[in-house]
XYZ file of N, CA, C and O in Angstrom:
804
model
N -13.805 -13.650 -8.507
C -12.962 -12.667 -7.839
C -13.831 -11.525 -7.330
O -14.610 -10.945 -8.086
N -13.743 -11.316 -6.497
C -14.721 -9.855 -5.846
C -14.165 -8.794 -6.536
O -13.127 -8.810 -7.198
N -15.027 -7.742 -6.313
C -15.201 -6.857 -6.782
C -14.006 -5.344 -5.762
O -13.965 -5.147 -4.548
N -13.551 -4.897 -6.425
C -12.242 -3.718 -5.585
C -12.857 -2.305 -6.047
O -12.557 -1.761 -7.109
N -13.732 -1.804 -5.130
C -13.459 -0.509 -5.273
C -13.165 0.678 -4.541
O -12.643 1.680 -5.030
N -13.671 0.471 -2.825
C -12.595 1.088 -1.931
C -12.587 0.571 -0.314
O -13.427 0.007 0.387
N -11.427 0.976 -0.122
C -11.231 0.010 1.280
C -10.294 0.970 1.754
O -9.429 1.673 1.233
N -10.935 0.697 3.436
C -10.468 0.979 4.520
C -9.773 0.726 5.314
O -9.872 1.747 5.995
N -8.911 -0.035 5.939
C -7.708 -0.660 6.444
C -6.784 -0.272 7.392
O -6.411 0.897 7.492
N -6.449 -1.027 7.986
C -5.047 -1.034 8.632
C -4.134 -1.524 7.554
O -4.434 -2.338 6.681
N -2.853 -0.863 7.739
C -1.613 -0.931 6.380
C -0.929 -1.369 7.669
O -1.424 -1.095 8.762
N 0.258 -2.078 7.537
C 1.225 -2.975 7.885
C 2.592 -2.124 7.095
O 2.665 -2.051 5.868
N 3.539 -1.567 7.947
C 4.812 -1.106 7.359
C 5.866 -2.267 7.317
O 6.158 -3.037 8.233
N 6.315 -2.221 6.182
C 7.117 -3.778 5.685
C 8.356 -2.407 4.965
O 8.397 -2.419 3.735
N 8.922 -1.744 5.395
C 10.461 -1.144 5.112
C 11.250 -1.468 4.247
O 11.899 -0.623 3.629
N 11.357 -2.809 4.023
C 12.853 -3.431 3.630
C 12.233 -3.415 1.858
O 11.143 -3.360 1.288
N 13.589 -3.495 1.514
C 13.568 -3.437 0.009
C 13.933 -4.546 -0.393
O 14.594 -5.295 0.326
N 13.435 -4.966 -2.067
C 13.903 -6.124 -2.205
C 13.479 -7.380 -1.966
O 14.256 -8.334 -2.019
N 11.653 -7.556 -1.555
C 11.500 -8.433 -0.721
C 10.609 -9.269 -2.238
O 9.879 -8.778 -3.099
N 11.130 -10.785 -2.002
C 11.086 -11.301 -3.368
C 9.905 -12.311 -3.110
O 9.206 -12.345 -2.097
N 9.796 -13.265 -4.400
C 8.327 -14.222 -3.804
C 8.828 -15.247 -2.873
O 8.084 -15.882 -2.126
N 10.219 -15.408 -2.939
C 10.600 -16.827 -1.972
C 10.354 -16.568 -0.829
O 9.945 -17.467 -0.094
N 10.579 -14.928 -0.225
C 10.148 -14.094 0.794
C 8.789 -14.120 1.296
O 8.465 -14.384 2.453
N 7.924 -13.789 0.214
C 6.751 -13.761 0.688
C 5.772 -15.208 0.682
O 4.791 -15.296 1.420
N 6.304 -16.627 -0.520
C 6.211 -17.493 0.003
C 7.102 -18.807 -0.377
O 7.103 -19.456 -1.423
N 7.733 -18.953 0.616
C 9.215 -20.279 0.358
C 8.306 -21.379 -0.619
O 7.096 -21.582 -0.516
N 9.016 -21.865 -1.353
C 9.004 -23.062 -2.406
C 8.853 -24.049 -1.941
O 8.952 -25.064 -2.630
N 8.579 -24.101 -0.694
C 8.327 -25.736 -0.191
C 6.777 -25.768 0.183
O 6.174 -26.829 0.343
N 6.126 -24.384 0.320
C 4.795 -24.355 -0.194
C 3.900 -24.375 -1.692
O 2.764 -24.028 -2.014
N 4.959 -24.919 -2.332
C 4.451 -24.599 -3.462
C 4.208 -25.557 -4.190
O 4.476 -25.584 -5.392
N 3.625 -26.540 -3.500
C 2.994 -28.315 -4.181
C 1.510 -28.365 -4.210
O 1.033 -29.408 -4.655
N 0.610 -27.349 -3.785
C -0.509 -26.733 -4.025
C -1.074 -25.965 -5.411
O -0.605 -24.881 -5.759
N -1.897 -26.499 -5.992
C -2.319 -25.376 -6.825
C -3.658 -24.837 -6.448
O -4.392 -24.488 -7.373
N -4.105 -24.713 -5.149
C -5.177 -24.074 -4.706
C -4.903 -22.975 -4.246
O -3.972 -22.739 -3.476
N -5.908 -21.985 -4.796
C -5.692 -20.786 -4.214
C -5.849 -20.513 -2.634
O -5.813 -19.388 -2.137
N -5.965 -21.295 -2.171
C -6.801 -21.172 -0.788
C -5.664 -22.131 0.340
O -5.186 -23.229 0.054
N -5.478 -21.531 1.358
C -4.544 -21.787 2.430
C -3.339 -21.592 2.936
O -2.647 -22.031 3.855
N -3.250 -20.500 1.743
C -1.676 -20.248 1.144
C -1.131 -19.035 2.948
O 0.039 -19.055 3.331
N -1.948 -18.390 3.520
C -1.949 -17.564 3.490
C -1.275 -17.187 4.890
O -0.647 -16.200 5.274
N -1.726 -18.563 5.581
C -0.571 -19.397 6.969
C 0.309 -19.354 6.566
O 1.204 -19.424 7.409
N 0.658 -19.256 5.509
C 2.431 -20.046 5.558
C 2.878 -18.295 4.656
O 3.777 -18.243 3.817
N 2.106 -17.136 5.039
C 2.773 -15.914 4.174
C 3.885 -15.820 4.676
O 3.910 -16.359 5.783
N 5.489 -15.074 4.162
C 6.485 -14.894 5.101
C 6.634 -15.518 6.154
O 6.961 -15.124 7.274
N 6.255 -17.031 5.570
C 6.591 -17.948 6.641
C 8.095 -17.594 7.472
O 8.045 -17.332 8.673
N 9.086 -17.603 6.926
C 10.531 -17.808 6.913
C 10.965 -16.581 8.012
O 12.007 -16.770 8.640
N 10.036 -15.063 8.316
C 10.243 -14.026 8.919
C 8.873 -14.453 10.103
O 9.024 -14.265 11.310
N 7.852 -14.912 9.642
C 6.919 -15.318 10.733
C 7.242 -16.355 11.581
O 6.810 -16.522 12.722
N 7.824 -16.872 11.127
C 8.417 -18.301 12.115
C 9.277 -18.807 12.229
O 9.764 -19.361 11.244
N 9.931 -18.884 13.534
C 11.013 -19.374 13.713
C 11.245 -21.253 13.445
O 10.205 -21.894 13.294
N 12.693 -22.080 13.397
C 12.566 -23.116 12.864
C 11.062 -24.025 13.913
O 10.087 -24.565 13.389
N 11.225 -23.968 14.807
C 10.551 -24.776 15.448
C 8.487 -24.213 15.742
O 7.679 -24.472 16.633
N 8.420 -23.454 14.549
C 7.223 -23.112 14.429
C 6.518 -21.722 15.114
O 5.584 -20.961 14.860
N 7.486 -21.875 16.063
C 6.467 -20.436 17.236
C 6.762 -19.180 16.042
O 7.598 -18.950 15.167
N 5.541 -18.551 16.595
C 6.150 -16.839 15.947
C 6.937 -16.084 16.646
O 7.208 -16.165 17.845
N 7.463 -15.009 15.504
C 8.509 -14.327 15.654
C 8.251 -13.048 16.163
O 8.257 -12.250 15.226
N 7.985 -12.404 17.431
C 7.008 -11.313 17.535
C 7.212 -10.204 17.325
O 6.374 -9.315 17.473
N 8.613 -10.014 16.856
C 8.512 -8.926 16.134
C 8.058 -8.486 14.845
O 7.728 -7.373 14.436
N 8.126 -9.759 14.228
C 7.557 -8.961 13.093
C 6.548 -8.710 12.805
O 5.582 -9.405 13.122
N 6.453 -7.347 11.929
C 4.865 -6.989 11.935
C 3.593 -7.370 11.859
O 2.602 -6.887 12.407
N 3.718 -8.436 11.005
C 2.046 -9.332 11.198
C 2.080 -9.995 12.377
O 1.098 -10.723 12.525
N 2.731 -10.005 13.126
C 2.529 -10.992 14.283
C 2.062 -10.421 15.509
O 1.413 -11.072 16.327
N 2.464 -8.887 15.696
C 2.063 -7.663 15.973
C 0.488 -7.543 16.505
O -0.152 -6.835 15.727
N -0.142 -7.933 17.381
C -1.220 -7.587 17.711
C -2.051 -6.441 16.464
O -2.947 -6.768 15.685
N -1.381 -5.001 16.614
C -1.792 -4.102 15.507
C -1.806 -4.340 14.407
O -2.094 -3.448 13.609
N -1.582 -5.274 14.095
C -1.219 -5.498 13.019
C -1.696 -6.841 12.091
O -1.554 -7.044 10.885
N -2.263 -7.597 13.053
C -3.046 -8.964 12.841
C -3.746 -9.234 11.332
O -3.622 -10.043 10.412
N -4.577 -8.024 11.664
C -5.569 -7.720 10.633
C -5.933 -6.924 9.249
O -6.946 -6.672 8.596
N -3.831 -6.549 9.141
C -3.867 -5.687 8.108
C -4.296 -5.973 6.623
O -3.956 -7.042 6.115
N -5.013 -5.079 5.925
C -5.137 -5.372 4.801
C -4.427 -4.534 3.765
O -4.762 -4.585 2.582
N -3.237 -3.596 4.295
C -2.420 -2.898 3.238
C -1.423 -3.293 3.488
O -1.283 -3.595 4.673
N -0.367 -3.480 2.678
C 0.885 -3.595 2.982
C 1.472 -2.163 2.579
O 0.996 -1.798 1.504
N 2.482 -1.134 3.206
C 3.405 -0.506 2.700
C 4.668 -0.883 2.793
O 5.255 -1.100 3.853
N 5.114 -0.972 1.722
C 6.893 -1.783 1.542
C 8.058 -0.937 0.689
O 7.963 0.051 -0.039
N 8.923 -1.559 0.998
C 9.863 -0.818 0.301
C 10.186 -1.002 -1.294
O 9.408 -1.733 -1.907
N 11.348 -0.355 -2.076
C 11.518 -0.514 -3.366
C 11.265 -2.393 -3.990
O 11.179 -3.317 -3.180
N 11.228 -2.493 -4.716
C 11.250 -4.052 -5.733
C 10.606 -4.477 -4.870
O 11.256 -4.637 -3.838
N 9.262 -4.828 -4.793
C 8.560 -5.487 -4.227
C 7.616 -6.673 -5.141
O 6.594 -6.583 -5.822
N 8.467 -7.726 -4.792
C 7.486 -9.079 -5.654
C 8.592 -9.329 -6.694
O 8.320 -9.429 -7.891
N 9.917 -9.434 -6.186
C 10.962 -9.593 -7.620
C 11.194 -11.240 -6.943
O 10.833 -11.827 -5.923
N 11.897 -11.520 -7.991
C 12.284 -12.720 -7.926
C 11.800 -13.892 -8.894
O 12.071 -13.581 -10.054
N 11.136 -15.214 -8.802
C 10.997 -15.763 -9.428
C 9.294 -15.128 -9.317
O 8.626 -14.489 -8.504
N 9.042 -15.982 -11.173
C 7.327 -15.554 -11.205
C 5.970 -16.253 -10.693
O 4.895 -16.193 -11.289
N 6.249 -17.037 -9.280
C 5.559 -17.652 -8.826
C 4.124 -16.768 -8.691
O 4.250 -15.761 -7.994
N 2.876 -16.981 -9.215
C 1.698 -17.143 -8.720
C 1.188 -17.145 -7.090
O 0.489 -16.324 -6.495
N 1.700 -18.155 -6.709
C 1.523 -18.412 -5.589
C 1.843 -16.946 -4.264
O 1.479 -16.716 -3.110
N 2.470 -16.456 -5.010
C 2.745 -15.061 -4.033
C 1.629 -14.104 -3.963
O 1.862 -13.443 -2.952
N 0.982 -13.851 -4.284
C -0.472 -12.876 -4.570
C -1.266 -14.128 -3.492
O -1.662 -13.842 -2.362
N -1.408 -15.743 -4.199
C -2.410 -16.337 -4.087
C -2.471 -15.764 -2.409
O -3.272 -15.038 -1.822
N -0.955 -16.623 -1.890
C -0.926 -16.074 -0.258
C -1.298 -14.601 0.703
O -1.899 -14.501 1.773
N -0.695 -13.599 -0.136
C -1.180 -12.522 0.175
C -2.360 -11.865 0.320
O -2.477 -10.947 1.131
N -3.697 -12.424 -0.732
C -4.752 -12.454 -0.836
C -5.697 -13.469 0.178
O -6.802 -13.225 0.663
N -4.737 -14.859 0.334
C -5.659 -15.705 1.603
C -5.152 -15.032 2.814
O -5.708 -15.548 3.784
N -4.348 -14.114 3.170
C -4.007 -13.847 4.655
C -5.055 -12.405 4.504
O -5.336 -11.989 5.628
N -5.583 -11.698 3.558
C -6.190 -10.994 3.470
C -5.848 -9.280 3.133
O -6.691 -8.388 3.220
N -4.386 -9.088 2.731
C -4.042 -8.198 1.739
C -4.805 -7.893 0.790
O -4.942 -8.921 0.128
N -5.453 -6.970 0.286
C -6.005 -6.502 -1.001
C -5.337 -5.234 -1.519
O -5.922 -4.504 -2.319
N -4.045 -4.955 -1.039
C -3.496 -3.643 -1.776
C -2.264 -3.447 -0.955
O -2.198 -3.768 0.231
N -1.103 -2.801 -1.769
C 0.272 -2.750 -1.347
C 0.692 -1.928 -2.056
O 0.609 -2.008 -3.282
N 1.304 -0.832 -1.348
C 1.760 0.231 -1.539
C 3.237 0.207 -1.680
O 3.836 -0.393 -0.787
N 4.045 0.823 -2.771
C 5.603 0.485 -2.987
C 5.582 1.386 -3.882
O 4.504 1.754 -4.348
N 7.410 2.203 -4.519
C 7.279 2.578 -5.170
C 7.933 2.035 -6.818
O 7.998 2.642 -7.886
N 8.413 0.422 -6.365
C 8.070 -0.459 -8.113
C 7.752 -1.670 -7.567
O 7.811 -1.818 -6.346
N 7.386 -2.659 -8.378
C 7.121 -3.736 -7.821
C 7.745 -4.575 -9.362
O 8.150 -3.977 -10.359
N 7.679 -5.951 -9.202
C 8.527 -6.493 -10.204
C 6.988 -6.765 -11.222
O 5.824 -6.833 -10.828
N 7.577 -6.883 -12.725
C 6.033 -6.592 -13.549
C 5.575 -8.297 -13.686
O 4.615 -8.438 -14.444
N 6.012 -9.380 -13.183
C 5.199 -10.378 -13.250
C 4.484 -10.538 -12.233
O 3.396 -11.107 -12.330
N 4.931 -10.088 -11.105
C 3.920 -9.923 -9.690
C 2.955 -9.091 -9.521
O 1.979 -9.291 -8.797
N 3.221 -7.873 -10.336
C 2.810 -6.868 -10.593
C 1.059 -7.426 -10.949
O 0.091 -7.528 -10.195
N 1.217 -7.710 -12.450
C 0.247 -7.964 -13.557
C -0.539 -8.767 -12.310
O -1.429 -8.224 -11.655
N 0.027 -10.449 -12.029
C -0.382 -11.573 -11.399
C -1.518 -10.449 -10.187
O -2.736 -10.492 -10.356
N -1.133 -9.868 -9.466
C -1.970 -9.145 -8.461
C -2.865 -8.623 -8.909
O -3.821 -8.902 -8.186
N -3.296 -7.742 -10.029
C -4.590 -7.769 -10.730
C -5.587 -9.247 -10.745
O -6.781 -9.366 -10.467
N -4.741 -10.123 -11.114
C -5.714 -11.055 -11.624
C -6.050 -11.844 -10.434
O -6.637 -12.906 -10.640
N -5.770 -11.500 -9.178
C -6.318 -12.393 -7.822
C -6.712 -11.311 -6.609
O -6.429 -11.434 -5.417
N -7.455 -10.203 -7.254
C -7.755 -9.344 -6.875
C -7.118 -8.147 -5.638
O -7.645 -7.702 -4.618
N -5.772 -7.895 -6.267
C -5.064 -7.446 -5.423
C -4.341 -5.864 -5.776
O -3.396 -5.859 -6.565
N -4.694 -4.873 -5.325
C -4.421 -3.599 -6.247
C -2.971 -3.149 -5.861
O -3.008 -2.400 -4.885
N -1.751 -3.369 -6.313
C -0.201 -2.726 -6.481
C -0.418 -1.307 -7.097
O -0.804 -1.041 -8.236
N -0.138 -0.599 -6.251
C 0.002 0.809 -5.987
C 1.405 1.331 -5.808
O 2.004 1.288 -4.733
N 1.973 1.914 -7.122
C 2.993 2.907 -7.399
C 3.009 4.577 -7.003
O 2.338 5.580 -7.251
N 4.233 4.194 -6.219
C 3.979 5.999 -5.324
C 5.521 6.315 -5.636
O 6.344 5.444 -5.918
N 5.812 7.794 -5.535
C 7.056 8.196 -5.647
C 7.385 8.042 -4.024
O 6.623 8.110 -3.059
N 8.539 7.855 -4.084
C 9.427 8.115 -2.393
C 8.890 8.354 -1.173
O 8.801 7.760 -0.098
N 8.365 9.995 -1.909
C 8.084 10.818 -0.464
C 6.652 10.218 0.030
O 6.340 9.974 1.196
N 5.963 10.065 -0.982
C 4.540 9.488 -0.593
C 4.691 8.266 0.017
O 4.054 7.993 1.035
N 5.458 7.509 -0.487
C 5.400 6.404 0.442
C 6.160 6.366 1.742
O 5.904 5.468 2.544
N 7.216 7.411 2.052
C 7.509 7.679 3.418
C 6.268 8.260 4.393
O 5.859 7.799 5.458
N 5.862 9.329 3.710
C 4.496 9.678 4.383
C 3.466 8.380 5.121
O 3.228 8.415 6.328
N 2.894 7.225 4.190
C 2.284 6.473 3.832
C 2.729 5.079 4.900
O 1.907 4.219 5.216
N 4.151 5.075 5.348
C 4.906 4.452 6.020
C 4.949 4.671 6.967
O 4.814 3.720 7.738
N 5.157 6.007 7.536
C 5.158 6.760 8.652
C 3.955 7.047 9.164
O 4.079 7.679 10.213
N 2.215 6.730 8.692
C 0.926 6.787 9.005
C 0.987 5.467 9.352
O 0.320 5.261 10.365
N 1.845 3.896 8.654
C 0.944 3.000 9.128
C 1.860 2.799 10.490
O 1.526 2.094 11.442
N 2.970 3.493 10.399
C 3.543 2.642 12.290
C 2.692 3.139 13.192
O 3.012 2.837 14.342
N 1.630 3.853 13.087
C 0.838 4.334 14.345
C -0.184 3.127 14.356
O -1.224 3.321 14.986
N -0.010 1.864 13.714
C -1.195 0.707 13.837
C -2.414 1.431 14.085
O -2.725 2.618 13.990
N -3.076 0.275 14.463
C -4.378 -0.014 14.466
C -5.638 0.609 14.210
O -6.682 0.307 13.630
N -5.014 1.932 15.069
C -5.817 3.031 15.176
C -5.672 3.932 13.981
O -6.613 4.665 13.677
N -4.789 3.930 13.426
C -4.605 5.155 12.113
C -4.997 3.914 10.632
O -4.335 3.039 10.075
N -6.223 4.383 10.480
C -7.374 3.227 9.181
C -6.487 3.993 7.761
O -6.077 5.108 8.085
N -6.199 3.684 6.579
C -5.935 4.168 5.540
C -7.103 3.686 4.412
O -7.740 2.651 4.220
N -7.029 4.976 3.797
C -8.329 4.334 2.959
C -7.446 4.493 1.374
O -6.471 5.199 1.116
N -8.147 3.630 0.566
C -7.799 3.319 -0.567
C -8.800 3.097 -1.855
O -9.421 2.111 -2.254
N -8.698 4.254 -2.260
C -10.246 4.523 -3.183
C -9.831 4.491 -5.027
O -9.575 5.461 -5.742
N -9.887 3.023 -5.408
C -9.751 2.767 -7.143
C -10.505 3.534 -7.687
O -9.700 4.007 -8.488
N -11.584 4.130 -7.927
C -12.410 5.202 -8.749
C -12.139 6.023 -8.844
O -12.507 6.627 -9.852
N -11.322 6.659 -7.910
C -10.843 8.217 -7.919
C -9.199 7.939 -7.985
O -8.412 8.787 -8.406
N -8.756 6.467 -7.446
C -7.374 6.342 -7.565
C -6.709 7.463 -6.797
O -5.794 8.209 -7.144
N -7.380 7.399 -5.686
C -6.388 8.417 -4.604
C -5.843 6.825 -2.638
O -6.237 5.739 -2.211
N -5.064 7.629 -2.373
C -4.813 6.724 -1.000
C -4.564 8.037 -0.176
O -4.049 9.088 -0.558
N -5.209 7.604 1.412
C -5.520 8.969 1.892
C -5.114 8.354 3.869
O -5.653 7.418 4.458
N -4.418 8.962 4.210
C -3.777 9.068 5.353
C -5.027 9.238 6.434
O -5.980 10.014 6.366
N -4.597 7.915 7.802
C -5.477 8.757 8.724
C -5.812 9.980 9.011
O -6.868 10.315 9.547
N -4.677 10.897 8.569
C -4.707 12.133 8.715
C -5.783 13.442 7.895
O -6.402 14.477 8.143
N -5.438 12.482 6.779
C -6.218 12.845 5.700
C -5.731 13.598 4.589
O -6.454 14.263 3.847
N -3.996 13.437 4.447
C -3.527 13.463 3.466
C -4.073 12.612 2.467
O -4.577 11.582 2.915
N -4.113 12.774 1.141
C -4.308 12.390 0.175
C -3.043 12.255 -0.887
O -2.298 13.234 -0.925
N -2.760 11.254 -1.663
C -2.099 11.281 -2.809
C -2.770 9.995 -3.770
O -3.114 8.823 -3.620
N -2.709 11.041 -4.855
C -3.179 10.216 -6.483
C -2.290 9.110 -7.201
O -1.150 9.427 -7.541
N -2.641 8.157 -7.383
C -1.976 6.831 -7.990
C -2.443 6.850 -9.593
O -3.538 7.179 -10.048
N -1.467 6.472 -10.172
C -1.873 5.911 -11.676
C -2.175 4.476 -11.943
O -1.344 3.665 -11.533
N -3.258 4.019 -12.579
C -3.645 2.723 -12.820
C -3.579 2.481 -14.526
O -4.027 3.349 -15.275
N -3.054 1.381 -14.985
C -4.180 1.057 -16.300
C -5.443 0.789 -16.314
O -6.047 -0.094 -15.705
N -6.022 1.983 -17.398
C -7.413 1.817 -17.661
C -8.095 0.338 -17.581
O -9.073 0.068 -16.884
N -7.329 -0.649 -18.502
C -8.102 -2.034 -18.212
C -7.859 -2.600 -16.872
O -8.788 -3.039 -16.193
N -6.346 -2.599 -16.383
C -6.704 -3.450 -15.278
C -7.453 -3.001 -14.167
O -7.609 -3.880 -13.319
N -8.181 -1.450 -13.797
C -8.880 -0.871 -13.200
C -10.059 -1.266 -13.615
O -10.889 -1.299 -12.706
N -10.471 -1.600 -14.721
C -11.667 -1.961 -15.182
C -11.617 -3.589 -14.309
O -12.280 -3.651 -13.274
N -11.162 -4.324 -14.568
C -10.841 -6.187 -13.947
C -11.382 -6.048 -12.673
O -12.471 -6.479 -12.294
N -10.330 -5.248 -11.858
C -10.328 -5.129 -10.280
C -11.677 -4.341 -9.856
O -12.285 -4.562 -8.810
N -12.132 -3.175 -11.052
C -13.533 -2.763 -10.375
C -14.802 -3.700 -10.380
O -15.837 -3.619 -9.718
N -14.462 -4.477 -11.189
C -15.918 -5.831 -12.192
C -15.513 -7.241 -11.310
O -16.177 -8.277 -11.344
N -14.623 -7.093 -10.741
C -13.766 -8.599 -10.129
C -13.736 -9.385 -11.267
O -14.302 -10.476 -11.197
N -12.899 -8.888 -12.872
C -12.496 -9.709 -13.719
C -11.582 -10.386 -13.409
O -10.887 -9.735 -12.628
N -11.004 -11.760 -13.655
C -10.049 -12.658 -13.293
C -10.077 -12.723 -14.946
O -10.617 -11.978 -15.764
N -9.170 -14.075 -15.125
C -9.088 -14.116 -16.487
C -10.530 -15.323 -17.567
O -11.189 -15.547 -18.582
N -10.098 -15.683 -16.097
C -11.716 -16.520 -16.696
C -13.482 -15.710 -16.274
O -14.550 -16.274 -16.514
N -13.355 -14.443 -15.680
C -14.235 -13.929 -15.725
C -14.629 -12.616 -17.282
O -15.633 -12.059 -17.726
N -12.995 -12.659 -17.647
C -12.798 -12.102 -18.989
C -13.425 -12.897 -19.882
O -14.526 -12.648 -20.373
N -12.892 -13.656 -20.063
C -13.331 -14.952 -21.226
C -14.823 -15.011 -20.945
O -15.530 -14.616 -21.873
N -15.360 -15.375 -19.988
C -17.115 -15.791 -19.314
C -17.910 -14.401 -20.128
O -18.992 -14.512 -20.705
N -17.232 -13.291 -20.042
C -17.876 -11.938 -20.570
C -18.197 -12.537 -22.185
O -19.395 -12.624 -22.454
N -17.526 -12.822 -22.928
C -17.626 -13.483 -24.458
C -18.357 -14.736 -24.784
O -18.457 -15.246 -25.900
N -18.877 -15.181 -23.613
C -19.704 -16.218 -24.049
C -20.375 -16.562 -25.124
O -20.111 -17.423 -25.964
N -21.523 -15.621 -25.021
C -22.547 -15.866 -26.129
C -22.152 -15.690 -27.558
O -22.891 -16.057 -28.472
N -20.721 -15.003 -27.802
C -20.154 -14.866 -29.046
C -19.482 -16.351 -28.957
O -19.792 -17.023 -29.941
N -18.692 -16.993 -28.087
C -18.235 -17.871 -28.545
C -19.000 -18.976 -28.337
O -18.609 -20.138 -28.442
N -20.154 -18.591 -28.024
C -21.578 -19.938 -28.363
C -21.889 -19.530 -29.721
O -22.053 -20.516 -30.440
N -21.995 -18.687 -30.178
C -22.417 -18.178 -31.788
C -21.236 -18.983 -32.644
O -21.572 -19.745 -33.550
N -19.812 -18.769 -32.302
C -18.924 -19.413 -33.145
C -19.048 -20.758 -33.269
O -19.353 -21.459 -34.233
N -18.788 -20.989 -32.237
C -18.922 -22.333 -32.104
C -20.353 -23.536 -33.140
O -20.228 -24.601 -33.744
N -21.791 -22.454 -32.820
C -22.638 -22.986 -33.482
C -22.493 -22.509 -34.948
O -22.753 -23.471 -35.671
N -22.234 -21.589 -35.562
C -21.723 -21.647 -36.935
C -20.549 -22.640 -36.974
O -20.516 -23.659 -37.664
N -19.800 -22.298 -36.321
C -18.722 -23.664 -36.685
C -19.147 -24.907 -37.535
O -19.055 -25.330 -38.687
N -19.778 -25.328 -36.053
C -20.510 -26.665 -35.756
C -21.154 -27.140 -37.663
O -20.955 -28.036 -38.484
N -21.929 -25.937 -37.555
C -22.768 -25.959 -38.849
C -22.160 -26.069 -40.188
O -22.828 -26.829 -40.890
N -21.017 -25.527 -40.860
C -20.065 -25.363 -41.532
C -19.301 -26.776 -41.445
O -19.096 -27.323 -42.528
N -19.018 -27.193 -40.707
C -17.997 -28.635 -40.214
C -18.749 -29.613 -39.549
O -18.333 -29.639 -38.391
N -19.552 -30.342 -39.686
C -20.609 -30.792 -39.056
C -18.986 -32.269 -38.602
O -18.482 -32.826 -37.627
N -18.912 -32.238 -39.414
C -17.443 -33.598 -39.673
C -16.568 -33.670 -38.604
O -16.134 -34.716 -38.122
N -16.186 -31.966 -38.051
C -15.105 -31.922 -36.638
C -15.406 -32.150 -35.970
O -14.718 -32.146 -34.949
């Protein structure tokens, strides 16, 4: 998992509240367990109409908007069922951070661990924050985990709260198997006492 510690971006305003994982990716993508490709088919269901073409209004489809790597969205963001696969996509279309002010806590957590930083703001900040990204392309938002601030083309600033560990994950690009990989040599030590003790198992 790479490493998150600050980024610059175009943010993508996504308004609506409520927007769940079937939303961000329908269940008929979900016969994959690769993290990788997911990211075509994000909001498939709002990106594309039945017969495949895009939908041009909506915001990723948006010229300005092509290339966003923030999302700002509205309340409950990531509710619904606890599919995985919703980060995986968001992360292959190239999201690394989304701004809301709750998000649901299994989507929540899951976005840490596929390197994706969910950012809790009260209201007004995220109207602010909303109202910077409809100016596209041209208005960059930056998003700085060390100091845990998000800062307006303008150059407003507002402070986010993180957990200490999962700030630690996202700054180290811990995943869960990069957690475990950290303990190695202890669980090569166990293992060889084990071994030694139980020669029989």
């Amino acid at each position: 998992m790479d490493k998150f510690e600050k980024l610059s971006g175009i943010a993508a305003p996504m308004p609506l509240v409520n927007i769940d994982t079937d939303m961000i990716i329908p269940k008929v993508f979900l016969k994959t367990i690769k993290r990788s490709g997911l990211g075509a088919n994000l909001f498939d269901e709002m990106r594309f109409d039945r017969e495949g073409n895009e939908i041009e209004d909506f915001v990723l489809n948006q010229p300005a908007y092509r290339d966003a790597q923030i999302l700002v969205t509205g309340d409950n963001f990531g509710c619904g069922s606890s599919r995985e696969h919703a980060p995986w996509s968001l992360a292959d279309f190239g999201i690394k951070a989304i701004v809301s002010t709750s998000f649901a806590d299994i989507f929540y957590n899951n976005c840490f661990k596929n390197g994706i930083l969910p950012i809790v703001l009260p209201q007004d900040a995220v109207d602010v924050l909303m109202k910077d990204a409809e100016k596209g392309s041209n208005a960059r938002m930056d998003v700085d985990l060390v100091e845990q601030t998000v800062t307006t083309s303008d150059g407003e600033v507002f402070t986010f709260e993180v957990d200490s560990f999962k700030k630690h994950c996202l700054l180290e690009g811990l995943d869960d198997i990069g957690l475990t990989m950290e303990k190695a040599s202890a669980i090569d030590a166990f293992e060889a006492k084990a071994a030694a003790l139980r020669p029989w198992a």
